[in-house]
mmCIF file of C-alpha atoms and ligand atoms in Angstrom:
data_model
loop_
_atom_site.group_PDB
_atom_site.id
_atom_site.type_symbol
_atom_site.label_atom_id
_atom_site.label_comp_id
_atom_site.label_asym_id
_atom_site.label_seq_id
_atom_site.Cartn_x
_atom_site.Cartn_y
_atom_site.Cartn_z
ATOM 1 C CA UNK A 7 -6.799 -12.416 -16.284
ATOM 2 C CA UNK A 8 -8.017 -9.261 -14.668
ATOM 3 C CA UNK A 9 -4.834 -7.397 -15.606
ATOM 4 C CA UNK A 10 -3.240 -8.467 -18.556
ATOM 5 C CA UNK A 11 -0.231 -6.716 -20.241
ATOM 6 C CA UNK A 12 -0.368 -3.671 -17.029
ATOM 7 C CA UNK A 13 2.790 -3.114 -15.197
ATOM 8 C CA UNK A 14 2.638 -2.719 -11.820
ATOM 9 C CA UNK A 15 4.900 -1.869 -9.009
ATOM 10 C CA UNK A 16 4.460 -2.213 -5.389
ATOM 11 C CA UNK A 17 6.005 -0.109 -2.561
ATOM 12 C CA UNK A 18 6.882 -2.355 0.371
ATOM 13 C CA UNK A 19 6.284 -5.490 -1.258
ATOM 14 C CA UNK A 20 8.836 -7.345 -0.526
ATOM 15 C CA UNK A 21 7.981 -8.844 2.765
ATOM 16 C CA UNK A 22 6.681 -12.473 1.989
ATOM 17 C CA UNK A 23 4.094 -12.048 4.684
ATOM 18 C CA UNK A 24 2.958 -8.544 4.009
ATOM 19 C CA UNK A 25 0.458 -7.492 2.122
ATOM 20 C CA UNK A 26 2.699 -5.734 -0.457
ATOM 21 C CA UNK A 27 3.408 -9.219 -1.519
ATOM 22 C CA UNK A 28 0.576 -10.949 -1.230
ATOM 23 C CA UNK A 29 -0.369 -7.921 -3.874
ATOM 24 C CA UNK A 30 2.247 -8.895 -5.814
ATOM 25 C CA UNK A 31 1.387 -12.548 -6.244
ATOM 26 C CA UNK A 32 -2.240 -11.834 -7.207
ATOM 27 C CA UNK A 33 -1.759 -9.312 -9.146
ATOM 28 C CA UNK A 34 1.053 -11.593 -11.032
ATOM 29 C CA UNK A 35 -1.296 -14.561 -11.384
ATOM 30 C CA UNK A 36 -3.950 -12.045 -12.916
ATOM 31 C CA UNK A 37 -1.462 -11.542 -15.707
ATOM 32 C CA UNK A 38 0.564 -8.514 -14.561
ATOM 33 C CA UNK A 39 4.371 -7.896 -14.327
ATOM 34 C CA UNK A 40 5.258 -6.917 -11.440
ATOM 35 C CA UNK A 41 7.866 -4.702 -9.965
ATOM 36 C CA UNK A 42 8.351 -4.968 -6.074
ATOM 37 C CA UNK A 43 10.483 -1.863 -4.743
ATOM 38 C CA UNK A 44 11.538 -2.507 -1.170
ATOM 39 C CA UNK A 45 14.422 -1.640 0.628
ATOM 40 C CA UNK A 46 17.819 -3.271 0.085
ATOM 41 C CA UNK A 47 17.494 -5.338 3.117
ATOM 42 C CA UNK A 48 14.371 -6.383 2.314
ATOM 43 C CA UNK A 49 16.078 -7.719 -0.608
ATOM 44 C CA UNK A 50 13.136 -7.114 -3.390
ATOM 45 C CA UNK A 51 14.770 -8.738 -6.207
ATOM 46 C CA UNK A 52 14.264 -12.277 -4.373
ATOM 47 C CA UNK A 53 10.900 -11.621 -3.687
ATOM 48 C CA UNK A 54 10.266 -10.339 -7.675
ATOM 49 C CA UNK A 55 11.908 -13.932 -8.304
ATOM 50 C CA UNK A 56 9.205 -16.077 -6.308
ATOM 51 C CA UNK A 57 6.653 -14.729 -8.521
ATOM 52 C CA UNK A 58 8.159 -16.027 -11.737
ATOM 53 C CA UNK A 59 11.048 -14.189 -14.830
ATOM 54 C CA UNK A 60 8.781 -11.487 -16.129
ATOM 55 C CA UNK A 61 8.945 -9.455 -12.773
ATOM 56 C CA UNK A 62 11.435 -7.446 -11.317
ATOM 57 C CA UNK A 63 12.759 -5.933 -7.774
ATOM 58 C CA UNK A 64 13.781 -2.349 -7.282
ATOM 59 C CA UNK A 65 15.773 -1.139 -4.259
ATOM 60 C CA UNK A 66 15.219 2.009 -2.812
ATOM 61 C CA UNK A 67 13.607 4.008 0.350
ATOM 62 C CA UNK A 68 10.560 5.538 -0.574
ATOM 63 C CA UNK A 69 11.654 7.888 1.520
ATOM 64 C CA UNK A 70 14.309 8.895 -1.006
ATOM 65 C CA UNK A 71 13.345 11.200 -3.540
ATOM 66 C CA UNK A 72 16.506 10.499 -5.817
ATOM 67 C CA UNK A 73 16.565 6.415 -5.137
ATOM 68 C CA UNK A 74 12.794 6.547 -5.993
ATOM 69 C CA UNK A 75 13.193 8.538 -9.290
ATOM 70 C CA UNK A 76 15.654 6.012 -10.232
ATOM 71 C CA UNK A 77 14.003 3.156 -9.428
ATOM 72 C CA UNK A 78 11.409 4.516 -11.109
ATOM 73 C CA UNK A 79 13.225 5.542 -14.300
ATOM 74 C CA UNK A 80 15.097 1.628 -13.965
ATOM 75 C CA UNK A 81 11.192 0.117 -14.430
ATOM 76 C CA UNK A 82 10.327 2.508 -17.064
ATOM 77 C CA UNK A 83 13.687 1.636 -18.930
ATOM 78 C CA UNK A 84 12.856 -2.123 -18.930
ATOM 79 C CA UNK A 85 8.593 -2.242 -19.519
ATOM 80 C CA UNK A 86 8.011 1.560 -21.204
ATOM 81 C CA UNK A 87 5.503 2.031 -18.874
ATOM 82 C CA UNK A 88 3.927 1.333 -15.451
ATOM 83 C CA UNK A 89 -0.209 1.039 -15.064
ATOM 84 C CA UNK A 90 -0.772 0.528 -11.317
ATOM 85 C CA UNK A 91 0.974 1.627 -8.548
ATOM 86 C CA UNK A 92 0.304 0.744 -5.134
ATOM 87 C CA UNK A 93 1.605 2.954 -2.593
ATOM 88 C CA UNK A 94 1.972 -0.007 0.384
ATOM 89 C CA UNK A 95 4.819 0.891 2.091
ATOM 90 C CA UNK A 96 4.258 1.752 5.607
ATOM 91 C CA UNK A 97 5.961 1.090 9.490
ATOM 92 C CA UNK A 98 4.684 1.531 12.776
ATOM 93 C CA UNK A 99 5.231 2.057 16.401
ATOM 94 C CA UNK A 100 3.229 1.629 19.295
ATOM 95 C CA UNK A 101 3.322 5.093 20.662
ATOM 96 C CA UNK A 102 1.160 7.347 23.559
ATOM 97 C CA UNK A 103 0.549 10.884 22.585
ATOM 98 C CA UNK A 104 3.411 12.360 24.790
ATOM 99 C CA UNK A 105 5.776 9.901 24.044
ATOM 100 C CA UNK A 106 6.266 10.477 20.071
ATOM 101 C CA UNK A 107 9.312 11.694 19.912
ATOM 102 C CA UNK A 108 10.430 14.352 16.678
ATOM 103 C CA UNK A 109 12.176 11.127 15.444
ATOM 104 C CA UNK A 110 9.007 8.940 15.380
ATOM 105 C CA UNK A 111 7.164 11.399 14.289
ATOM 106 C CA UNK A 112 9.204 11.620 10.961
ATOM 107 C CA UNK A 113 10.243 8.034 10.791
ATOM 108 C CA UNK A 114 6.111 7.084 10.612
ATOM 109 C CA UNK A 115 5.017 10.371 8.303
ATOM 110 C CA UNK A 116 7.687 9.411 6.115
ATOM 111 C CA UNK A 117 7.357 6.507 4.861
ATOM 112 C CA UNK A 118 3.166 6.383 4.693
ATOM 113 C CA UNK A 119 2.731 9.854 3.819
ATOM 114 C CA UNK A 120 6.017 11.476 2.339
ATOM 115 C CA UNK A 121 6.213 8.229 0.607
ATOM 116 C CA UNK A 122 2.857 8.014 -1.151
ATOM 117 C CA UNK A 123 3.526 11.527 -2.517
ATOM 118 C CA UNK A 124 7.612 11.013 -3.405
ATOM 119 C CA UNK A 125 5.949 7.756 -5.382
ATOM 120 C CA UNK A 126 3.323 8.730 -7.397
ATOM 121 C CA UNK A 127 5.138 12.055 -8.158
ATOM 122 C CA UNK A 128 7.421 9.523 -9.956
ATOM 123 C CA UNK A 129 4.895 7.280 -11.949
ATOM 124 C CA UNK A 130 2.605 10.183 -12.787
ATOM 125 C CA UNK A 131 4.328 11.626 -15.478
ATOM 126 C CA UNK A 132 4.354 8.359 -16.875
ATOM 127 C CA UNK A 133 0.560 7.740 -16.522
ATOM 128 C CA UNK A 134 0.050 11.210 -17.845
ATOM 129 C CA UNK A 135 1.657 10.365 -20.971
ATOM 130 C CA UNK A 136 -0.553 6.854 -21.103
ATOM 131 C CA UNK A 137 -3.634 8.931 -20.547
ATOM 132 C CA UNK A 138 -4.275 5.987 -17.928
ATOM 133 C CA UNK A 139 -3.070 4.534 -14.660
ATOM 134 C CA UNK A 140 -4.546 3.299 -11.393
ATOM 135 C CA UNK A 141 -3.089 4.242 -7.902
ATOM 136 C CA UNK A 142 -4.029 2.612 -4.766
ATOM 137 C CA UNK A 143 -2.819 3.797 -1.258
ATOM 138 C CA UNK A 144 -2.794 1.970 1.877
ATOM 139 C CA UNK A 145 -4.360 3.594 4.527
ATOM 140 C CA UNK A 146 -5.810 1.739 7.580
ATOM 141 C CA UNK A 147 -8.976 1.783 9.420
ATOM 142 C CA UNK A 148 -6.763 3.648 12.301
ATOM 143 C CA UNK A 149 -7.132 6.934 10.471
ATOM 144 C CA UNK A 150 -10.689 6.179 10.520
ATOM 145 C CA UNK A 151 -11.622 4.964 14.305
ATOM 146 C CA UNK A 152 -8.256 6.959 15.604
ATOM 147 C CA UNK A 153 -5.687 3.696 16.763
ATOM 148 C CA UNK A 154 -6.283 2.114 19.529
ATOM 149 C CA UNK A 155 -4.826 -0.880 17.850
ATOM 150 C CA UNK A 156 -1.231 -1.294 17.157
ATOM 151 C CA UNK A 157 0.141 2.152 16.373
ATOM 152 C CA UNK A 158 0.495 5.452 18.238
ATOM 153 C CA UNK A 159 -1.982 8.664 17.274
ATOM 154 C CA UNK A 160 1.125 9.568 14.798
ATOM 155 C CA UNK A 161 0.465 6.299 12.792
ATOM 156 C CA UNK A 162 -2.997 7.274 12.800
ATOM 157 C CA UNK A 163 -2.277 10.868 11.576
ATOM 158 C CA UNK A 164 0.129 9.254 8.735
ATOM 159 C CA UNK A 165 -3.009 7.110 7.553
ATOM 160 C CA UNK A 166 -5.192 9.866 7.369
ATOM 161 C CA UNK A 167 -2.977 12.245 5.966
ATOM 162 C CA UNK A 168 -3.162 9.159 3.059
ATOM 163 C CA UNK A 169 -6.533 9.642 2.654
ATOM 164 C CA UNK A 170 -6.750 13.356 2.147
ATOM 165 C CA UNK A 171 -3.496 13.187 -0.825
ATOM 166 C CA UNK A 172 -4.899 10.484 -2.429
ATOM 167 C CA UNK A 173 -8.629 12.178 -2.691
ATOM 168 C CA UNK A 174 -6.682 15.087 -3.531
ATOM 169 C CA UNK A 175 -4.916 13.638 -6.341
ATOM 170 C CA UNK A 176 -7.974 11.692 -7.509
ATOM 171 C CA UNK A 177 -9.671 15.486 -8.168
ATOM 172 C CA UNK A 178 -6.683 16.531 -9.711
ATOM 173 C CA UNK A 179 -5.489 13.617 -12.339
ATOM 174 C CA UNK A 180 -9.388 12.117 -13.026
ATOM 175 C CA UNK A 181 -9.408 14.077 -16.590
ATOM 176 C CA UNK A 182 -6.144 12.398 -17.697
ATOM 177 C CA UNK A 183 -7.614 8.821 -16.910
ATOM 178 C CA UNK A 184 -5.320 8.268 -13.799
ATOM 179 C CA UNK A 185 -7.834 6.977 -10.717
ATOM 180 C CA UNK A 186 -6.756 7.271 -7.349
ATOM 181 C CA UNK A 187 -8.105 5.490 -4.502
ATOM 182 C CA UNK A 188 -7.283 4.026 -0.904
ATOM 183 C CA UNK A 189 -7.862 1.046 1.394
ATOM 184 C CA UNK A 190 -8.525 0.460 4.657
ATOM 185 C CA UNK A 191 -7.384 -2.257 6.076
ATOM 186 C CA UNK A 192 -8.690 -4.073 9.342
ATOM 187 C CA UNK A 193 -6.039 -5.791 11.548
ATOM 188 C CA UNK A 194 -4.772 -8.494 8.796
ATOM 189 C CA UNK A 195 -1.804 -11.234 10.391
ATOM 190 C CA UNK A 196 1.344 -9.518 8.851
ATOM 191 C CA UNK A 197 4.470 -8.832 10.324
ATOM 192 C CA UNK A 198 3.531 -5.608 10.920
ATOM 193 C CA UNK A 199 2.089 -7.628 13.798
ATOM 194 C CA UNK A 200 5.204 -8.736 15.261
ATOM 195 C CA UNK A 201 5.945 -8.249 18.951
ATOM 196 C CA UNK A 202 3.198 -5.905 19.101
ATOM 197 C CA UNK A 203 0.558 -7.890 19.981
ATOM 198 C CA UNK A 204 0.206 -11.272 21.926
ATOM 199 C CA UNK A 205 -1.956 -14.207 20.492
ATOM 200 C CA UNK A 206 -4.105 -13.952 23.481
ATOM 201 C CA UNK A 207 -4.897 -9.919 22.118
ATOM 202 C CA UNK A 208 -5.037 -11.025 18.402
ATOM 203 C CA UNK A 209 -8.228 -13.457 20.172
ATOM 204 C CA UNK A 210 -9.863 -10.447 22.037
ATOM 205 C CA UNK A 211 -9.853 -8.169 18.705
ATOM 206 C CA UNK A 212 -11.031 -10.905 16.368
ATOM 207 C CA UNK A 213 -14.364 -11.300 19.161
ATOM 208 C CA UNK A 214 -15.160 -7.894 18.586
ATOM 209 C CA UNK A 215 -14.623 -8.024 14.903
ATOM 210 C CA UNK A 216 -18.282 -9.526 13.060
ATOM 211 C CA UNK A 217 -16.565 -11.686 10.949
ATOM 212 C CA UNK A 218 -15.089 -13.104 13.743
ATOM 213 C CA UNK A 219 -11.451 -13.326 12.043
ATOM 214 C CA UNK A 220 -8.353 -11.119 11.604
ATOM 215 C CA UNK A 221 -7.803 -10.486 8.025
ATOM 216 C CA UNK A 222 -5.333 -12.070 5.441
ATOM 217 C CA UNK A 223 -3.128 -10.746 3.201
ATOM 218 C CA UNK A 224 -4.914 -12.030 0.748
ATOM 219 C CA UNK A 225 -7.814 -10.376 1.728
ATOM 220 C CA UNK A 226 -6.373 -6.790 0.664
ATOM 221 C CA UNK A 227 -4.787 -8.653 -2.344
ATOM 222 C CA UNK A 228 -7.940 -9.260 -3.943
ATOM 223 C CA UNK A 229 -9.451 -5.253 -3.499
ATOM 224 C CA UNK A 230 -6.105 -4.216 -4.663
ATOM 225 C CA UNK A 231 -6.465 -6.134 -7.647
ATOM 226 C CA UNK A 232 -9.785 -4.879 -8.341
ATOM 227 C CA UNK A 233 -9.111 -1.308 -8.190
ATOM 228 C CA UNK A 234 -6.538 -1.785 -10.540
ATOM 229 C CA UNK A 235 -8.340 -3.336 -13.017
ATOM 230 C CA UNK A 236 -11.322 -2.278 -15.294
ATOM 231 C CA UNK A 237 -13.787 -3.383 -13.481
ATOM 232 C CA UNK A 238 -13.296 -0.388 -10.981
ATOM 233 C CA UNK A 239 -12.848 1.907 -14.203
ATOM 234 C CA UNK A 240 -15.623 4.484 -12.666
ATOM 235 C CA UNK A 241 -14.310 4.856 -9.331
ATOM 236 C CA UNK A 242 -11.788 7.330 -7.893
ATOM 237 C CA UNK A 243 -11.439 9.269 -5.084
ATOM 238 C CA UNK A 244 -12.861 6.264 -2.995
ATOM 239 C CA UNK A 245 -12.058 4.556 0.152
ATOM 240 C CA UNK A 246 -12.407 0.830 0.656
ATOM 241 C CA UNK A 247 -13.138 -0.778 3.963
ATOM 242 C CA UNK A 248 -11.536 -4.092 4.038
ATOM 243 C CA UNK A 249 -12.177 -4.894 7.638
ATOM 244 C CA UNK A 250 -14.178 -7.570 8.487
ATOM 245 C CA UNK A 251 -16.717 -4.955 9.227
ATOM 246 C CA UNK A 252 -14.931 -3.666 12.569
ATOM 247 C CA UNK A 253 -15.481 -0.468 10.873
ATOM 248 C CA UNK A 254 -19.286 0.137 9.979
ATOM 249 C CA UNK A 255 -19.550 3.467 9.355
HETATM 250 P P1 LIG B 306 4.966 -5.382 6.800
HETATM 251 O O1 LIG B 306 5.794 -4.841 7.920
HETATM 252 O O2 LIG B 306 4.798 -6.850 6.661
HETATM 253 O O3 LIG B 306 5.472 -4.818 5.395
HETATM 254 C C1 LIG B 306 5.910 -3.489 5.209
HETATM 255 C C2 LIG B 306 6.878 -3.471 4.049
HETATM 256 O O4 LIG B 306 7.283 -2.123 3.845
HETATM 257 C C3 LIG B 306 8.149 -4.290 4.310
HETATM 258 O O5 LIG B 306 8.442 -5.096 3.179
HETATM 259 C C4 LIG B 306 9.209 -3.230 4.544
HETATM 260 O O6 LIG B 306 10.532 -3.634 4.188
HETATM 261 C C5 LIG B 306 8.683 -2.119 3.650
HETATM 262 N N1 LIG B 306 9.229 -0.809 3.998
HETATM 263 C C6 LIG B 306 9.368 -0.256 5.230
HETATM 264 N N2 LIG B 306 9.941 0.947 5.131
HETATM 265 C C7 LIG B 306 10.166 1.169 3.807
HETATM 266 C C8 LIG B 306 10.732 2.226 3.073
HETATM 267 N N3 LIG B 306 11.216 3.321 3.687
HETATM 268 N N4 LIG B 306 10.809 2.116 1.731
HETATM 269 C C9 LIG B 306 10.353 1.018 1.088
HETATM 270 N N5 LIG B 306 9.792 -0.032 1.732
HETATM 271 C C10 LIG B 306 9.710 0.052 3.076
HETATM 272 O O7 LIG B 306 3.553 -4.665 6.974
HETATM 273 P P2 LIG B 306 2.119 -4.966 6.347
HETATM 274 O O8 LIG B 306 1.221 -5.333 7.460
HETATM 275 O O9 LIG B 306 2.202 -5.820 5.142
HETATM 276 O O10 LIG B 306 1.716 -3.465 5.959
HETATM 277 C C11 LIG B 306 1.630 -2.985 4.639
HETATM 278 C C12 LIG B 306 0.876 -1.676 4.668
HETATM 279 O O11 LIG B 306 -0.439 -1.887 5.173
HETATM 280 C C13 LIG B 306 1.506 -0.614 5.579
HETATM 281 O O12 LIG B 306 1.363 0.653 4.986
HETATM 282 C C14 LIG B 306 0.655 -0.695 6.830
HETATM 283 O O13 LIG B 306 0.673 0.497 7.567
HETATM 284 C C15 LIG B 306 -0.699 -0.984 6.216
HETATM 285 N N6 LIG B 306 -1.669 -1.583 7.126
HETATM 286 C C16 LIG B 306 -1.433 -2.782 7.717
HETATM 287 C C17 LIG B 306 -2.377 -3.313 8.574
HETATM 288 C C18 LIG B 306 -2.179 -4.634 9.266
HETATM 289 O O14 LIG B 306 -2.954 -4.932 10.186
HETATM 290 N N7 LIG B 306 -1.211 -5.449 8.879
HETATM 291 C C19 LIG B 306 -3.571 -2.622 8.818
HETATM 292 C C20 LIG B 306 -3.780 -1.396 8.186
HETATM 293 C C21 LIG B 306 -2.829 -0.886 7.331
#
């Protein structure tokens, strides 16, 4: 039981075959309760179910500073307090340079990066007042090896914009005991997936990938859990490849 008695909440965790959920389960069967924020057709409450009564599912964009604060304040209300947060919400689009449109442009930037910040704005003063907390952002390995996967340069630009607010923070909040650090995922079978990329392309990536595999949900489950645990209790400001090693860098 890694994480005992911590509260944690999940952006984007709603989606059964995401990896917001697959957070959520192993982070629930390490002892924590859980709070899945998702939006409302996403339905998060029914996903907070699956994982057992001591969880709970928040609606709200995290787009949307004012649904945020109050699904924050809701969480806060019921547990007094919330340990980890893991900033996992996140779309995209497969885009060329020339074709992103204003509209995709915001639609991507705002939910990875606008997001991460609206949502840890909200649990921060929280964590402040705990003298403890541990943050972990999705990025992706596309911020790292610029796309050329699944989503368009502004996906990529979304991802790395992650990386730089979550170091940033990491500086900032590392004397108050809050640690902040990201992921990078690989390409992991999600439904992030869907109608993006044919079977027959899922084949030609995993070749090239040394592990010889796409990753699982499960896979960024496990490095979520650790890095909100103890037993990452001296690291912040880091980024985690967990990508099969199709990023050696
Ligand atoms: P997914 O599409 O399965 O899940 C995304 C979740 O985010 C969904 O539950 C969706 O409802 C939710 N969401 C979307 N917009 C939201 C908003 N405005 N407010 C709140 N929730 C919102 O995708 P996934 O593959 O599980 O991706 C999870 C994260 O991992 C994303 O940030 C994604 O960019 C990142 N990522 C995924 C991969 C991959 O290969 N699957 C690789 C690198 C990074």
């Amino acid at each position: 039981m890694l994480l005992a008695d911590k509260v944690a909440l999940i952006t984007g965790g709603a989606g059964l075959n995401g990896l917001g959920f697959a957070t959520a389960r192993c982070m629930a069967e390490h002892g924590a309760r859980v709070v899945v924020m998702d939006l409302a057709a996403a339905d998060p409450a029914a996903a907070a179910a699956q994982l057992g009564d001591h969880h709970m599912g928040v609606q709200a964009s995290v787009t949307d500073k004012a649904a945020v604060d109050a699904a924050v304040a809701q969480v806060l209300e019921r547990y007094g307090r919330i340990d980890i947060l893991v900033n996992n919400a996140g779309i995209t689009q497969p885009r060329k340079t020339v074709d992103i449109s204003p509209s995709d442009y915001d639609a991507v930037l705002d939910v990875s990066l606008r997001g991460t910040l609206l949502v840890s704005q909200a649990v921060l003063p929280a964590m402040q007042a705990q003298k403890s907390g541990s943050i972990i952002c999705i990025s992706s390995v596309s911020a790292q090896r610029g796309g050329g996967i699944l989503g368009g340069p502004h996906y990529s630009a979304a991802k790395a914009g992650v990386l730089g607010l979550a170091r940033a923070m990491a500086r900032e909040f590392a004397i108050e005991g809050i640690r902040v650090n990201c992921i990078t995922p690989g390409l992991i079978g999600t439904d992030i997936l869907k109608g993006k990329l044919t079977e027959e392309r899922k084949a030609e990536i995993a070749e090239t990938i040394p592990m010889g595999r796409l990753g699982h949900p499960s896979d960024i489950a496990g490095a979520c859990v650790f890095l909100g645990s103890e037993l990452s209790a001296y690291c912040t400001g880091v980024t985690l490849d967990v990508n099969g090693g199709m990023l050696i860098h």
